[in-house]
CSV table of C-alpha atoms in Angstrom, one decimal:
chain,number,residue,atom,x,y,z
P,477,UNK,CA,-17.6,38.6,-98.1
P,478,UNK,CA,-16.0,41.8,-96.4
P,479,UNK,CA,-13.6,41.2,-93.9
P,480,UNK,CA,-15.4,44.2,-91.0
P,481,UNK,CA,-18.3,43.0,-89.5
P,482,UNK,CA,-17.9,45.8,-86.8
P,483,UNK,CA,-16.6,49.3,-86.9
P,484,UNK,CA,-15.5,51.2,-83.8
P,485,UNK,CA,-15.0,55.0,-83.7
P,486,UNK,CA,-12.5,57.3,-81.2
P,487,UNK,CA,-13.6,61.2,-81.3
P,488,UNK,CA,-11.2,63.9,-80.8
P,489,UNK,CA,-13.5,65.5,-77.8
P,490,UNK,CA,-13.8,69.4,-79.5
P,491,UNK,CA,-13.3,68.8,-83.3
P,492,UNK,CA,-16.0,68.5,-85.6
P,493,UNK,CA,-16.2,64.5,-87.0
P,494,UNK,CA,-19.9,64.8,-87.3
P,495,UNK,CA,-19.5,64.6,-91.3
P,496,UNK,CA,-16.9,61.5,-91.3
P,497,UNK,CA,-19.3,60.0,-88.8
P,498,UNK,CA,-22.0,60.1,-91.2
P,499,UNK,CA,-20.0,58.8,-94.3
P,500,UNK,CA,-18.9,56.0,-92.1
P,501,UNK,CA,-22.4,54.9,-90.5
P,502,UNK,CA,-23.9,55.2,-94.2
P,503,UNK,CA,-21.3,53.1,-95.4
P,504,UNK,CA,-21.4,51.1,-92.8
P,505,UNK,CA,-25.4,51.0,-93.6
P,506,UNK,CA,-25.2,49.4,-96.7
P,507,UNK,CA,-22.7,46.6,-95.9
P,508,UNK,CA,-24.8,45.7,-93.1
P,509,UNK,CA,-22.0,46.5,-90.7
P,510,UNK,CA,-22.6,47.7,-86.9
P,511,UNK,CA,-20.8,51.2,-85.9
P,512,UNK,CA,-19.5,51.1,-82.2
P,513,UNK,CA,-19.2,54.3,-79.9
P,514,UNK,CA,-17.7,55.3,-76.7
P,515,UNK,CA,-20.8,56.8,-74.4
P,516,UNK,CA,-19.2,60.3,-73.8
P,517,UNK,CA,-17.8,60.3,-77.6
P,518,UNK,CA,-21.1,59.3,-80.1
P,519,UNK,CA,-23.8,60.9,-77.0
P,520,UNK,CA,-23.0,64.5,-77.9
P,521,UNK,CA,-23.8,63.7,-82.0
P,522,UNK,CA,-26.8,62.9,-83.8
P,523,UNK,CA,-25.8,60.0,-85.1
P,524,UNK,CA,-26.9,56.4,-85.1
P,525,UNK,CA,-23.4,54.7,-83.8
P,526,UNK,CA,-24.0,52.1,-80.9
P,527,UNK,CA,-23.1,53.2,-77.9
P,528,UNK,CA,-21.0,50.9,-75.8
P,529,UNK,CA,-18.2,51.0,-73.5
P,530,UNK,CA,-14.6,50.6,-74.0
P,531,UNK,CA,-14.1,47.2,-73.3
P,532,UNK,CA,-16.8,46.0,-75.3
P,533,UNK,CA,-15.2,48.5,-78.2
P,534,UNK,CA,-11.8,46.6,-78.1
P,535,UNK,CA,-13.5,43.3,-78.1
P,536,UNK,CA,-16.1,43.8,-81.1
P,537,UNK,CA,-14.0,45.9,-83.3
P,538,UNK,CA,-12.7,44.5,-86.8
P,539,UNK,CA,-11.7,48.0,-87.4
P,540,UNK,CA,-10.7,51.1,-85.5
P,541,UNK,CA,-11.3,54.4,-86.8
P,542,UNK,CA,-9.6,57.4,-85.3
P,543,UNK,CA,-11.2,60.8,-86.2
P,544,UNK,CA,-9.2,63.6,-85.3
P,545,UNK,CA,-5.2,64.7,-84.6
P,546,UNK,CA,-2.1,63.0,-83.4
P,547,UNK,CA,-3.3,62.8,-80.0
P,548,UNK,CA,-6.9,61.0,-80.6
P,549,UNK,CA,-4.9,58.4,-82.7
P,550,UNK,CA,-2.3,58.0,-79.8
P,551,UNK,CA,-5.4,57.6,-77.8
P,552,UNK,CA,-7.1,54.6,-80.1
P,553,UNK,CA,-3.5,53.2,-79.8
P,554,UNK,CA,-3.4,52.8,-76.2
P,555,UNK,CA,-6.9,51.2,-76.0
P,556,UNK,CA,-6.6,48.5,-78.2
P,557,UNK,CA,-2.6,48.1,-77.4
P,558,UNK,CA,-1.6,44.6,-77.8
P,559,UNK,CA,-4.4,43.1,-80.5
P,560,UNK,CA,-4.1,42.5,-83.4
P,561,UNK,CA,-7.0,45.1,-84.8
P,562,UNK,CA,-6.0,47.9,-87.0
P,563,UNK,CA,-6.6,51.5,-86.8
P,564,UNK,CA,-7.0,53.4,-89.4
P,565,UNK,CA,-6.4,57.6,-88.6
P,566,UNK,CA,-8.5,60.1,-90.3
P,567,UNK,CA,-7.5,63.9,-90.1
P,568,UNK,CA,-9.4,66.2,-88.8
P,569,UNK,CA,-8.2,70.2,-89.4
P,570,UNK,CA,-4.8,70.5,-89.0
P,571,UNK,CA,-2.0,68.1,-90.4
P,572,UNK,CA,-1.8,65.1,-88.3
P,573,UNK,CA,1.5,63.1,-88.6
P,574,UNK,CA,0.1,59.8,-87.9
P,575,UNK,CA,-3.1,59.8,-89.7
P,576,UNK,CA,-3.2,57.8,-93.0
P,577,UNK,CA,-6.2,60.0,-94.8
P,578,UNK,CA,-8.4,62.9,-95.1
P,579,UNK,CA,-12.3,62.5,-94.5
P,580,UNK,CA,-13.5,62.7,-98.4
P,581,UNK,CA,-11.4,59.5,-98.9
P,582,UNK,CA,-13.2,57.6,-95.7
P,583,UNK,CA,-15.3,55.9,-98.0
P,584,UNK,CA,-12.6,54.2,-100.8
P,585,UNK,CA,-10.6,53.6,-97.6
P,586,UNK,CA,-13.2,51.9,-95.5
P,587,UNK,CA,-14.2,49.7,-98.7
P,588,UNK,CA,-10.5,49.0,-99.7
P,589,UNK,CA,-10.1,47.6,-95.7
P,590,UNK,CA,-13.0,45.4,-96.2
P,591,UNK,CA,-11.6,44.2,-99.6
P,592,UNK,CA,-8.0,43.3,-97.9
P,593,UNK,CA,-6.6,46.0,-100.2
P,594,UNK,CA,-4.3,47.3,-97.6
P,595,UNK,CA,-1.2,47.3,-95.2
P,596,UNK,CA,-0.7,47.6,-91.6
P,597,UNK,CA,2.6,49.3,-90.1
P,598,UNK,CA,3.5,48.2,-86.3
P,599,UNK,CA,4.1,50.5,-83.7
P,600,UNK,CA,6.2,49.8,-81.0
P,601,UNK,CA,4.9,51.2,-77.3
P,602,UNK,CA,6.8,51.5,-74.0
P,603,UNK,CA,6.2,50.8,-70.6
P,604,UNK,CA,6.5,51.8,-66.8
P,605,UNK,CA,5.1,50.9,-63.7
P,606,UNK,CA,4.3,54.1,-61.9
P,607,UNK,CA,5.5,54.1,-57.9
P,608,UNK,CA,1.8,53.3,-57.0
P,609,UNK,CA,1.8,49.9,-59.1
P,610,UNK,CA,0.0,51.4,-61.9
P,611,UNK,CA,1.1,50.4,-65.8
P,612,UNK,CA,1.3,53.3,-68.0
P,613,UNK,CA,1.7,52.4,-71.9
P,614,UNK,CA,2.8,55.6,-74.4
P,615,UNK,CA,3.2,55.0,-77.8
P,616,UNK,CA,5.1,58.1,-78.6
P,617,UNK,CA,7.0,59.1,-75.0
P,618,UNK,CA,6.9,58.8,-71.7
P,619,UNK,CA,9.0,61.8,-70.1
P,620,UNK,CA,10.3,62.9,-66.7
P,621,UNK,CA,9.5,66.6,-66.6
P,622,UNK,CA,10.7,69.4,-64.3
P,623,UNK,CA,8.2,71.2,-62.5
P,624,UNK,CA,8.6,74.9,-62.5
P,625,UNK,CA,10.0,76.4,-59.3
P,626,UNK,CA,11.3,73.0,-57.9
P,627,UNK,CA,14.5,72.5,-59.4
P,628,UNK,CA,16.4,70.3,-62.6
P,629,UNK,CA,15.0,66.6,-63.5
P,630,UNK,CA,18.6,65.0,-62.2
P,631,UNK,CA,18.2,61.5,-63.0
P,632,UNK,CA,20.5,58.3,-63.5
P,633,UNK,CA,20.3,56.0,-66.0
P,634,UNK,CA,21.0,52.6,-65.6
P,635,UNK,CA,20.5,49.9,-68.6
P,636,UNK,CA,20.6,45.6,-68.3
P,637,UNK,CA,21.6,46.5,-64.5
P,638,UNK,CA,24.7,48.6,-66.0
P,639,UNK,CA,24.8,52.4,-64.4
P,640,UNK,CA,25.4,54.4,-67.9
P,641,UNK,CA,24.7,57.9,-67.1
P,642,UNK,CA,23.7,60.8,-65.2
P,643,UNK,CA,21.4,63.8,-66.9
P,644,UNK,CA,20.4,67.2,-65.5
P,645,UNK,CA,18.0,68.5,-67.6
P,646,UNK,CA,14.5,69.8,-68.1
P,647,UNK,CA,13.6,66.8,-68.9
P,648,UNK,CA,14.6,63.3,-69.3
P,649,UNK,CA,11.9,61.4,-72.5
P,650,UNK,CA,12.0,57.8,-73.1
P,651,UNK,CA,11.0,57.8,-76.7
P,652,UNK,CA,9.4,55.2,-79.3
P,653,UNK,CA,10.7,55.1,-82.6
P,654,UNK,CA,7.1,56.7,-83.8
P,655,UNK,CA,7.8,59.5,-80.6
P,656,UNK,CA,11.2,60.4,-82.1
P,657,UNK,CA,9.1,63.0,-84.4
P,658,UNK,CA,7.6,64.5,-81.3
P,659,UNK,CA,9.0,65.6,-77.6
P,660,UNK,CA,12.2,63.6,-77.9
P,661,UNK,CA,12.9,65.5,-81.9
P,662,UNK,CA,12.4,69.0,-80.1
P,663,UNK,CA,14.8,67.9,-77.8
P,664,UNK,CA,17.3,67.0,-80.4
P,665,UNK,CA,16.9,63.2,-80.8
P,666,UNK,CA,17.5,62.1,-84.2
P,667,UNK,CA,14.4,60.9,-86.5
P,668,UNK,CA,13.9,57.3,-86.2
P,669,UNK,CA,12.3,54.7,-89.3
P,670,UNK,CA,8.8,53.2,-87.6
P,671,UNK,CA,10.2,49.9,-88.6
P,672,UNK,CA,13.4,50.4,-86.1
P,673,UNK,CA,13.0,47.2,-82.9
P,674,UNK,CA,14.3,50.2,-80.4
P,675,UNK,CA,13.6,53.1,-78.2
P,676,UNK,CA,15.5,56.4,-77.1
P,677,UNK,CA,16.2,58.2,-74.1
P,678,UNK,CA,16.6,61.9,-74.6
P,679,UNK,CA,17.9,64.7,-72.2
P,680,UNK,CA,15.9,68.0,-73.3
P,681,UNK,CA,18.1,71.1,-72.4
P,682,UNK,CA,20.4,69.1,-70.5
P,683,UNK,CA,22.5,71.1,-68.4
P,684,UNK,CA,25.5,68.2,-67.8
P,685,UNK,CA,28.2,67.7,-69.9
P,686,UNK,CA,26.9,64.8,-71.3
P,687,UNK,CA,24.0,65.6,-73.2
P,688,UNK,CA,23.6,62.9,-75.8
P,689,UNK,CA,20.7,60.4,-77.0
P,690,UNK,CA,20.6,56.9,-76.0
P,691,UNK,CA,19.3,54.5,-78.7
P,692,UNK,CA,18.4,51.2,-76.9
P,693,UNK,CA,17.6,47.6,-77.9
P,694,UNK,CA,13.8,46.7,-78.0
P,695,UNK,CA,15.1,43.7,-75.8
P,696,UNK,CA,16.8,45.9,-73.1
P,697,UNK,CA,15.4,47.8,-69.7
P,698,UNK,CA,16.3,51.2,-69.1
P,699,UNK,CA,15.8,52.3,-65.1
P,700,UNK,CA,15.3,56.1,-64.7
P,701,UNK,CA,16.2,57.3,-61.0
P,702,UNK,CA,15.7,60.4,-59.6
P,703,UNK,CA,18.7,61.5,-57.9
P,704,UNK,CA,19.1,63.2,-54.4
P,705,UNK,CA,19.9,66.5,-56.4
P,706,UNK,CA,16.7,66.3,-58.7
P,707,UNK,CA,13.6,68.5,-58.0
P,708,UNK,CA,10.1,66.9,-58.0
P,709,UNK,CA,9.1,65.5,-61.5
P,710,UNK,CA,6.0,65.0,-63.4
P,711,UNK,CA,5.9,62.0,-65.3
P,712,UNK,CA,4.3,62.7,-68.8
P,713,UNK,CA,2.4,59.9,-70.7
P,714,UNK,CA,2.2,61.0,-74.4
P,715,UNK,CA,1.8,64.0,-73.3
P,716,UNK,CA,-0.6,63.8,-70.2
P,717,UNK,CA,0.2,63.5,-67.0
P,718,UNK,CA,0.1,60.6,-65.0
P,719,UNK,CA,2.2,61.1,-61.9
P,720,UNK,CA,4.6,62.5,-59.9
P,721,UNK,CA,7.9,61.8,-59.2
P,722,UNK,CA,10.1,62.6,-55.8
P,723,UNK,CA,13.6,62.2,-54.9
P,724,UNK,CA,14.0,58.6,-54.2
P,725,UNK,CA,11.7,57.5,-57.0
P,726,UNK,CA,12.1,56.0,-60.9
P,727,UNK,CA,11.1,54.2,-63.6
P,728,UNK,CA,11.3,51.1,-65.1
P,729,UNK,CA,11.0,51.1,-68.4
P,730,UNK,CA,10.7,48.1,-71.3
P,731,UNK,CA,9.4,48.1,-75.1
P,732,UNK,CA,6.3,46.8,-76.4
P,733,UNK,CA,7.0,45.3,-80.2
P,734,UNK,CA,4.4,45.5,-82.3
P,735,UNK,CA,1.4,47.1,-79.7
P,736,UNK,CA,-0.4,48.4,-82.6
P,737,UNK,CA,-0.8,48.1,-86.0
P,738,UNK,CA,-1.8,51.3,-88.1
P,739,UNK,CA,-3.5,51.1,-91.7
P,740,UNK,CA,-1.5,52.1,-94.8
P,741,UNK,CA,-2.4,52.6,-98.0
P,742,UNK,CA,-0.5,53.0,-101.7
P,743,UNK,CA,3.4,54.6,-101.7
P,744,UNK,CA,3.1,57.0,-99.4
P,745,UNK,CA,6.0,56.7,-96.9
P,746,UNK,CA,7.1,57.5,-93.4
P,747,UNK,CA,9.7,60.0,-95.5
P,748,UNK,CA,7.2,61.6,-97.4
P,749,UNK,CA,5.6,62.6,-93.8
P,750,UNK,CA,8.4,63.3,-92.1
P,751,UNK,CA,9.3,65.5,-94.8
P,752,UNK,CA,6.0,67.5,-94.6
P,753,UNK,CA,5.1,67.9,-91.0
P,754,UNK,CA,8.9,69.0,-89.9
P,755,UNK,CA,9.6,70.6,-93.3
P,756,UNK,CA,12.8,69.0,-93.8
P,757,UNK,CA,15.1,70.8,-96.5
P,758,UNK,CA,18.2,70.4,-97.8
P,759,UNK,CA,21.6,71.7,-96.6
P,760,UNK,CA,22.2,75.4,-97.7
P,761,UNK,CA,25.6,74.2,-99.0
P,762,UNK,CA,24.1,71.3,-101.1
P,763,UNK,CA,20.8,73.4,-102.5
């Protein structure tokens, strides 16, 4: 007896997933298992996926399958943050780093789920509480960005209660250790192993003399104020954004351990990606 019963789909909303839809609802046909939809995802393709909402997607779901880049399986992430279910990213076009296969291997890598013949990787997520109450969750950043025309992001950091710093920069990223490949690493963060209990805070073209990374515990609270110098900020949620930010203002922000868990297959490594999507070479004088 398989182990999925129930498979949900996320869409990137322009890509073309009609062809992985239909290898996945015909394999899906012949095990007897039920394909699950979000309304304004599976309603624009002939297809024969359920259609339900995004509750009832988290809830049913053995298995969640994201078709389409880094940002759709960020997306799946954040809706089923904090179970147990695992998602399993299929690229669509262009290279995603967080996607674990190509669509002509959807159906060994469906089969091989329902046969327990894989892996799961946790990611870590972080957390804030926006200045209108609401909870924002990012599993590769949340950032403090400066808004053109209105000045530096000049904002203090403050960890466990302990002032630490002061940055003036463009921007100021909180990072997870799967983010450290994204915003924060075009910032000059380091590269950070998946497996890592920790987050980052990252100045991007700091303009103080300290302009240095912080690596924090998993189990410590970093507070981001916005100091009386700074200009009005966007707040950036992997990627999108979710508020804004005025003198007077911050962010408290905590880590998530293990607030998804991403299907792996075989020996591929975080490494081996790494390696590929930021074409890491060697040093000149070594090579």
């Amino acid at each position: 007896m398989g182990m999925v019963k129930t498979v949900g789909l996320v869409l990137h909303p322009q890509r073309d997933s009609k062809v992985a839809i239909d290898t996945i609802v015909e394999w899906a046909r012949a095990r007897d298992v039920t394909v699950l939809g979000l309304p304004d995802e599976v309603g624009r393709i002939d297809c024969s996926a359920v259609s339900v909402d995004s509750a009832t997607l988290v809830d049913r779901a053995d298995l969640l399958v994201s078709l389409g880049g880094d940002g759709t399986m960020l997306r799946t992430m954040r809706l089923i943050s904090e179970r147990r279910t695992p998602v399993l990213g299929v690229n669509l076009g262009k290279l995603g780093f967080l996607a674990e296969i190509d669509v002509d291997e959807l159906p060994p890598a469906l089969s091989a789920i329902d046969n327990h013949d894989y892996t799961v990787e946790p990611r870590m997520a972080v957390r804030a509480t926006l200045p209108d109450g609401t909870a924002v969750t990012a599993f590769n950043d949340i950032a403090m960005v400066r808004i053109p025309g209105d000045g530096l992001s000049a904002v203090s950091i403050t960890v466990e209660g302990h002032p630490f710093v002061r940055y003036a920069a463009d921007a100021v990223i909180v990072a997870t250790p799967t983010g450290s490949t994204a915003y924060s690493f075009s910032a000059g963060g380091p590269i950070v192993s998946p497996t890592v209990e920790g987050f980052l805070v990252v100045p991007a073209a700091a303009h103080s003399s300290f302009n240095r990374a912080l690596v924090l515990s998993a189990d410590e609270r970093v507070v981001l104020d916005l100091l009386p110098t700074s200009g009005r900020l966007a707040v950036e949620v992997d990627g999108a954004v979710a508020a804004h930010l005025s003198r007077g203002d911050g962010l408290s922000v905590t880590a998530i351990r293990a607030a998804a868990w991403v299907v792996r297959f075989g020996p591929k490594s975080f490494y081996d990606r790494a390696r590929r999507k930021l074409r890491v070479n060697g040093s000149a004088e070594v090579d």
